[in-house]
Short mmCIF file of C-alpha atoms and ligand atoms in Angstrom, two decimals:
data_model
loop_
_atom_site.label_atom_id
_atom_site.label_comp_id
_atom_site.label_asym_id
_atom_site.label_seq_id
_atom_site.Cartn_x
_atom_site.Cartn_y
_atom_site.Cartn_z
CA MET A 1 -22.31 25.80 -73.64
CA LYS A 2 -19.67 27.84 -75.43
CA GLN A 3 -16.24 29.07 -74.37
CA GLU A 4 -15.90 32.69 -75.44
CA ILE A 5 -13.53 35.60 -75.02
CA LEU A 6 -15.59 38.63 -74.07
CA THR A 7 -14.38 42.22 -73.98
CA ILE A 8 -15.36 44.27 -70.94
CA THR A 9 -17.07 47.53 -71.89
CA GLU A 10 -18.14 48.65 -68.41
CA ASN A 11 -17.30 47.58 -64.84
CA ILE A 12 -18.66 49.91 -62.16
CA PRO A 13 -19.83 49.67 -58.54
CA VAL A 14 -23.58 50.07 -57.98
CA THR A 15 -23.34 49.72 -54.17
CA GLU A 16 -20.41 49.37 -51.80
CA SER A 17 -20.08 45.66 -52.63
CA VAL A 18 -22.09 45.00 -55.82
CA TRP A 19 -20.64 45.71 -59.26
CA ARG A 20 -22.15 45.78 -62.71
CA MET A 21 -20.08 44.44 -65.61
CA GLN A 22 -21.00 44.67 -69.27
CA MET A 23 -19.20 42.57 -71.86
CA GLU A 24 -19.37 42.28 -75.62
CA ALA A 25 -18.30 39.91 -78.39
CA PRO A 26 -19.51 39.98 -82.01
CA GLY A 27 -20.75 36.38 -82.10
CA LEU A 28 -22.17 36.19 -78.58
CA GLU A 29 -25.72 34.79 -78.59
CA GLU A 30 -28.50 36.19 -76.44
CA GLN A 31 -28.49 34.30 -73.12
CA ARG A 32 -31.52 32.73 -71.40
CA PRO A 33 -33.28 34.56 -68.52
CA GLY A 34 -32.26 32.64 -65.41
CA GLY A 35 -29.21 31.20 -67.15
CA PHE A 36 -25.65 31.74 -65.96
CA VAL A 37 -22.09 32.06 -67.19
CA ASN A 38 -18.86 30.69 -65.69
CA VAL A 39 -15.97 33.14 -65.50
CA ARG A 40 -12.30 32.10 -65.55
CA LEU A 41 -10.02 34.23 -63.38
CA ASP A 42 -6.24 34.34 -63.09
CA GLY A 43 -4.76 31.98 -60.52
CA LEU A 44 -8.08 30.34 -59.62
CA PHE A 45 -8.66 26.71 -60.52
CA LEU A 46 -12.47 26.86 -60.43
CA ARG A 47 -14.47 29.20 -62.62
CA ARG A 48 -16.96 31.46 -60.83
CA PRO A 49 -20.65 31.14 -61.79
CA ILE A 50 -22.58 34.41 -62.21
CA SER A 51 -26.19 34.79 -63.38
CA VAL A 52 -27.21 36.61 -66.52
CA PHE A 53 -28.59 40.02 -65.50
CA ASP A 54 -29.39 41.05 -69.06
CA SER A 55 -28.37 39.95 -72.51
CA ALA A 56 -28.84 40.73 -76.18
CA PRO A 57 -27.02 39.39 -79.24
CA GLY A 58 -23.38 40.48 -78.84
CA ARG A 59 -23.85 41.77 -75.27
CA LEU A 60 -24.01 40.40 -71.72
CA THR A 61 -24.48 42.21 -68.40
CA ILE A 62 -23.85 40.68 -64.96
CA LEU A 63 -24.14 42.03 -61.42
CA TYR A 64 -21.79 40.52 -58.87
CA LYS A 65 -21.12 40.93 -55.17
CA THR A 66 -17.57 40.94 -53.88
CA VAL A 67 -17.27 38.07 -51.41
CA GLY A 68 -13.83 36.57 -52.04
CA ARG A 69 -10.76 36.27 -54.24
CA GLY A 70 -12.55 35.80 -57.55
CA THR A 71 -15.07 38.57 -57.29
CA GLU A 72 -12.44 40.92 -55.80
CA GLN A 73 -10.27 40.22 -58.83
CA MET A 74 -13.19 41.05 -61.13
CA THR A 75 -13.50 44.56 -59.65
CA GLY A 76 -9.98 45.33 -60.93
CA LEU A 77 -10.82 44.61 -64.57
CA LYS A 78 -11.00 47.70 -66.76
CA PRO A 79 -12.94 48.36 -69.99
CA GLY A 80 -10.99 46.81 -72.85
CA ALA A 81 -9.81 43.84 -70.76
CA GLN A 82 -10.83 40.38 -71.93
CA LEU A 83 -12.46 37.57 -69.95
CA ASP A 84 -12.65 33.84 -70.70
CA VAL A 85 -16.31 32.96 -70.10
CA LEU A 86 -18.39 29.79 -70.54
CA THR A 87 -21.74 31.06 -71.81
CA GLY A 88 -25.16 29.50 -72.36
CA LEU A 89 -25.22 27.58 -69.06
CA GLY A 90 -28.31 26.63 -67.06
CA ASN A 91 -31.86 25.68 -67.94
CA GLY A 92 -33.21 29.17 -67.13
CA TYR A 93 -36.74 30.14 -66.18
CA ASP A 94 -39.70 28.73 -68.11
CA LEU A 95 -41.79 31.78 -69.12
CA THR A 96 -44.67 29.76 -70.52
CA LYS A 97 -46.12 29.11 -67.05
CA ALA A 98 -46.20 32.75 -65.91
CA GLY A 99 -49.90 33.51 -66.38
CA ASP A 100 -51.02 37.14 -66.61
CA THR A 101 -49.80 38.44 -63.23
CA PRO A 102 -46.47 36.77 -62.38
CA LEU A 103 -44.68 37.59 -59.14
CA LEU A 104 -40.87 37.88 -58.96
CA LEU A 105 -39.20 37.50 -55.56
CA GLY A 106 -35.50 38.31 -55.30
CA GLY A 107 -33.20 38.57 -52.32
CA GLY A 108 -29.77 40.30 -52.47
CA VAL A 109 -27.69 38.83 -55.29
CA GLY A 110 -30.73 36.70 -56.10
CA VAL A 111 -32.20 39.80 -57.73
CA PRO A 112 -29.97 39.84 -60.89
CA PRO A 113 -31.33 36.66 -62.57
CA LEU A 114 -34.87 38.07 -62.32
CA TYR A 115 -34.20 41.21 -64.38
CA MET A 116 -34.07 39.73 -67.88
CA LEU A 117 -37.02 37.52 -66.94
CA ALA A 118 -38.96 40.67 -65.97
CA ARG A 119 -38.02 42.35 -69.25
CA LYS A 120 -39.17 39.36 -71.30
CA LEU A 121 -42.43 39.00 -69.35
CA ARG A 122 -43.14 42.73 -69.75
CA GLY A 123 -42.44 42.30 -73.47
CA GLU A 124 -45.25 39.70 -73.51
CA GLY A 125 -47.57 42.23 -71.87
CA LYS A 126 -47.66 40.58 -68.42
CA ALA A 127 -48.43 42.66 -65.33
CA VAL A 128 -45.25 41.86 -63.40
CA LYS A 129 -45.03 42.38 -59.64
CA ALA A 130 -41.53 42.33 -58.17
CA VAL A 131 -40.58 42.17 -54.50
CA LEU A 132 -36.88 42.91 -54.04
CA GLY A 133 -35.38 42.20 -50.61
CA PHE A 134 -32.17 43.60 -49.09
CA ASN A 135 -30.62 43.83 -45.63
CA THR A 136 -30.48 47.60 -45.58
CA ALA A 137 -31.06 50.65 -47.82
CA ALA A 138 -27.34 50.98 -48.62
CA GLU A 139 -27.40 47.54 -50.27
CA LEU A 140 -30.31 48.36 -52.58
CA PHE A 141 -29.72 48.00 -56.33
CA ALA A 142 -31.68 47.41 -59.58
CA GLU A 143 -34.95 48.84 -58.20
CA GLU A 144 -35.02 51.63 -60.79
CA GLU A 145 -34.29 49.21 -63.63
CA PHE A 146 -37.30 47.05 -62.66
CA ARG A 147 -39.49 50.17 -62.37
CA ALA A 148 -38.31 51.38 -65.80
CA LEU A 149 -39.64 48.12 -67.26
CA GLY A 150 -43.07 48.99 -65.86
CA CYS A 151 -43.02 46.41 -63.05
CA ASN A 152 -44.97 47.03 -59.86
CA VAL A 153 -42.02 47.05 -57.44
CA THR A 154 -41.98 46.62 -53.66
CA VAL A 155 -38.69 46.87 -51.77
CA THR A 156 -38.16 45.21 -48.40
CA THR A 157 -35.25 45.75 -46.03
CA ALA A 158 -34.55 43.65 -42.96
CA ASP A 159 -33.78 46.75 -40.88
CA GLY A 160 -36.65 48.85 -42.23
CA SER A 161 -34.33 51.55 -43.63
CA CYS A 162 -36.17 51.44 -46.97
CA GLY A 163 -39.56 50.11 -48.09
CA VAL A 164 -41.36 47.44 -46.09
CA LYS A 165 -39.52 46.33 -42.95
CA GLY A 166 -38.86 42.60 -43.07
CA PHE A 167 -38.27 39.95 -45.71
CA VAL A 168 -39.76 39.43 -49.18
CA THR A 169 -42.29 37.07 -47.61
CA ASP A 170 -43.59 40.00 -45.52
CA ALA A 171 -44.64 41.82 -48.69
CA LEU A 172 -46.35 39.13 -50.75
CA PRO A 173 -49.28 40.52 -52.76
CA GLU A 174 -52.72 38.94 -52.34
CA GLU A 175 -53.09 38.01 -56.00
CA TYR A 176 -50.56 36.60 -58.46
CA SER A 177 -50.74 33.93 -61.13
CA TYR A 178 -47.35 32.25 -60.63
CA PHE A 179 -43.99 33.08 -59.05
CA TYR A 180 -40.27 33.06 -59.84
CA THR A 181 -37.66 33.43 -57.13
CA CYS A 182 -33.94 33.54 -56.42
CA GLY A 183 -32.05 34.33 -53.24
CA PRO A 184 -30.26 32.82 -50.25
CA GLU A 185 -31.52 29.41 -49.15
CA PRO A 186 -33.31 30.56 -45.95
CA MET A 187 -35.29 32.98 -48.13
CA LEU A 188 -36.11 30.27 -50.66
CA ARG A 189 -37.39 28.00 -47.88
CA ALA A 190 -39.58 30.81 -46.56
CA VAL A 191 -40.89 31.54 -50.07
CA TYR A 192 -41.68 27.85 -50.52
CA ARG A 193 -43.85 27.91 -47.39
CA ALA A 194 -45.48 31.30 -47.95
CA THR A 195 -46.48 31.11 -51.64
CA LYS A 196 -49.90 29.85 -52.71
CA THR A 197 -49.26 29.07 -56.39
CA ALA A 198 -46.82 26.97 -58.34
CA GLY A 199 -43.50 28.60 -59.16
CA GLN A 200 -39.83 28.24 -60.00
CA PHE A 201 -36.77 28.53 -57.75
CA SER A 202 -33.29 29.41 -58.95
CA PHE A 203 -30.52 28.09 -56.71
CA GLU A 204 -27.22 29.90 -56.43
CA GLU A 205 -25.62 27.09 -54.47
CA ARG A 206 -21.88 27.15 -54.24
CA MET A 207 -20.48 25.06 -57.07
CA GLY A 208 -17.46 22.84 -57.38
CA CYS A 209 -16.52 21.58 -60.82
CA GLY A 210 -19.36 23.45 -62.54
CA PHE A 211 -19.81 20.77 -65.22
CA GLY A 212 -21.65 17.91 -63.54
CA ALA A 213 -18.85 15.69 -62.24
CA CYS A 214 -18.53 16.31 -58.49
CA MET A 215 -22.20 16.27 -57.28
CA GLY A 216 -21.19 19.12 -54.94
CA CYS A 217 -24.18 21.20 -56.06
CA SER A 218 -26.84 18.48 -55.70
CA CYS A 219 -30.38 19.29 -54.62
CA LYS A 220 -32.90 16.65 -53.54
CA THR A 221 -36.01 16.36 -55.74
CA ILE A 222 -38.94 13.96 -56.07
CA THR A 223 -37.13 12.28 -58.97
CA GLY A 224 -33.77 11.97 -57.17
CA TYR A 225 -30.84 14.35 -56.85
CA LYS A 226 -30.43 17.07 -59.45
CA ARG A 227 -27.19 18.94 -60.08
CA ILE A 228 -27.73 22.68 -59.98
CA CYS A 229 -24.93 23.21 -62.52
CA ARG A 230 -26.38 20.77 -65.09
CA GLU A 231 -30.10 20.19 -64.45
CA GLY A 232 -30.57 23.63 -62.82
CA PRO A 233 -30.19 26.26 -61.60
CA VAL A 234 -34.00 26.52 -61.89
CA LEU A 235 -36.20 23.87 -60.25
CA GLU A 236 -40.00 23.81 -60.02
CA LYS A 237 -41.63 24.18 -56.61
CA GLU A 238 -43.43 20.85 -56.98
CA GLU A 239 -40.23 18.86 -57.42
CA ILE A 240 -38.12 20.25 -54.55
CA LEU A 241 -37.53 18.22 -51.37
CA TRP A 242 -35.75 20.27 -48.71
CA ASP A 243 -33.14 18.57 -46.54
CA ASP A 244 -33.82 19.40 -42.88
C1 FAD B 1 -25.84 29.48 -60.69
C2 FAD B 1 -25.19 30.57 -59.84
C3 FAD B 1 -25.44 31.89 -60.15
C4 FAD B 1 -24.84 32.90 -59.37
N1 FAD B 1 -25.13 34.19 -59.71
C5 FAD B 1 -24.55 35.20 -59.01
C6 FAD B 1 -24.80 36.56 -59.37
O1 FAD B 1 -25.54 36.87 -60.32
N2 FAD B 1 -24.18 37.53 -58.63
C7 FAD B 1 -23.35 37.21 -57.57
O2 FAD B 1 -22.84 38.13 -56.93
N3 FAD B 1 -23.10 35.93 -57.22
C8 FAD B 1 -23.68 34.92 -57.90
N4 FAD B 1 -23.41 33.62 -57.57
C9 FAD B 1 -22.48 33.37 -56.45
C10 FAD B 1 -21.03 33.49 -56.96
O3 FAD B 1 -20.76 32.41 -57.81
C11 FAD B 1 -20.05 33.45 -55.78
O4 FAD B 1 -20.28 34.54 -54.91
C12 FAD B 1 -18.61 33.49 -56.29
O5 FAD B 1 -18.31 32.28 -56.95
C13 FAD B 1 -17.64 33.69 -55.14
O6 FAD B 1 -16.33 33.65 -55.67
P1 FAD B 1 -15.12 34.31 -54.89
O7 FAD B 1 -13.86 33.75 -55.44
O8 FAD B 1 -15.25 35.79 -54.88
O9 FAD B 1 -15.36 33.85 -53.41
P2 FAD B 1 -14.72 32.56 -52.66
O10 FAD B 1 -13.30 32.93 -52.29
O11 FAD B 1 -14.93 31.36 -53.49
O12 FAD B 1 -15.59 32.56 -51.39
C14 FAD B 1 -15.58 33.66 -50.46
C15 FAD B 1 -16.74 33.55 -49.48
O13 FAD B 1 -17.99 33.61 -50.19
C16 FAD B 1 -18.77 32.46 -49.90
N5 FAD B 1 -19.42 32.01 -51.14
C17 FAD B 1 -18.82 31.59 -52.27
N6 FAD B 1 -19.74 31.22 -53.19
C18 FAD B 1 -20.94 31.41 -52.65
C19 FAD B 1 -22.29 31.20 -53.08
N7 FAD B 1 -22.60 30.68 -54.29
N8 FAD B 1 -23.29 31.51 -52.25
C20 FAD B 1 -23.01 32.02 -51.03
N9 FAD B 1 -21.76 32.24 -50.55
C21 FAD B 1 -20.75 31.94 -51.35
C22 FAD B 1 -17.80 31.42 -49.44
O14 FAD B 1 -18.42 30.50 -48.55
C23 FAD B 1 -16.76 32.23 -48.73
O15 FAD B 1 -17.14 32.52 -47.40
C24 FAD B 1 -23.98 32.58 -58.29
C25 FAD B 1 -23.73 31.25 -57.99
C26 FAD B 1 -24.33 30.25 -58.75
C27 FAD B 1 -24.05 28.81 -58.44
S1 FES B 2 -20.67 21.68 -59.43
FE1 FES B 2 -19.86 19.70 -59.72
S2 FES B 2 -21.65 18.56 -60.24
FE2 FES B 2 -22.38 20.60 -60.10
#
């Protein structure tokens, strides 16, 4: 983990409520796919965790949805403004288990952490299938970016206004070697039941302290509780025990 001052180079809406922010700093290291950063905002005691959408040395891109004070404040930041960011957080996805035909399943703001993963897997020559789920066509984002990587993309919308009507679990392909997923918890539970292979889940649970002290982000596993902020946010399917 590193505390860095990043300069915003772009901050634009991509839907009515989702924004894309690009930041730069000369010494910034490339982040891990599935990793996250923790953003400090004026007047807010707790930093706000946001997944890495894409990253290269010196550059970081995030996609964030406006849901409250912190993310609203972020929409007001202009290019040239500086942000205090903790970088290099989270275990990230393990790419070594992907096999030749990995499946990526993202729901809403669970889609962003899958993008850099898709780019890296495509770079290794994998035939990546991505199912991206949204409530409605107006909320759709990142589809074109996944297609531009050469992924086989299926979009689902709950109201049927775009792509397959239903949830990501209504559009699972017959064949895939492994899966990676991120999204709201009801979706993750459904993915857990519907998938046939091993896979990895990224949890975007609400966090408290963000550095392992409060246990507010705990998730039950076969080896005891794991803190999403320290031992996560990615857990393997085999280790997760859902609370009923
Ligand atoms: C590891 C991790 C990665 C994340 N990655 C992303 C990302 O890439 N893009 C993105 O848009 N968001 C992401 N989130 C969620 C993001 O952190 C929250 O939406 C943000 O902290 C809300 O801050 P706020 O001040 O705007 O809202 P608050 O004022 O704190 O809350 C406003 C409302 O949003 C709800 N809310 C807050 N946090 C969450 C949450 N984590 N999940 C569901 N509802 C929440 C609250 O219950 C409340 O109703 C991630 C969270 C985690 C833990
Ligand atoms: S947020 Fe406090 S332990 Fe994870």
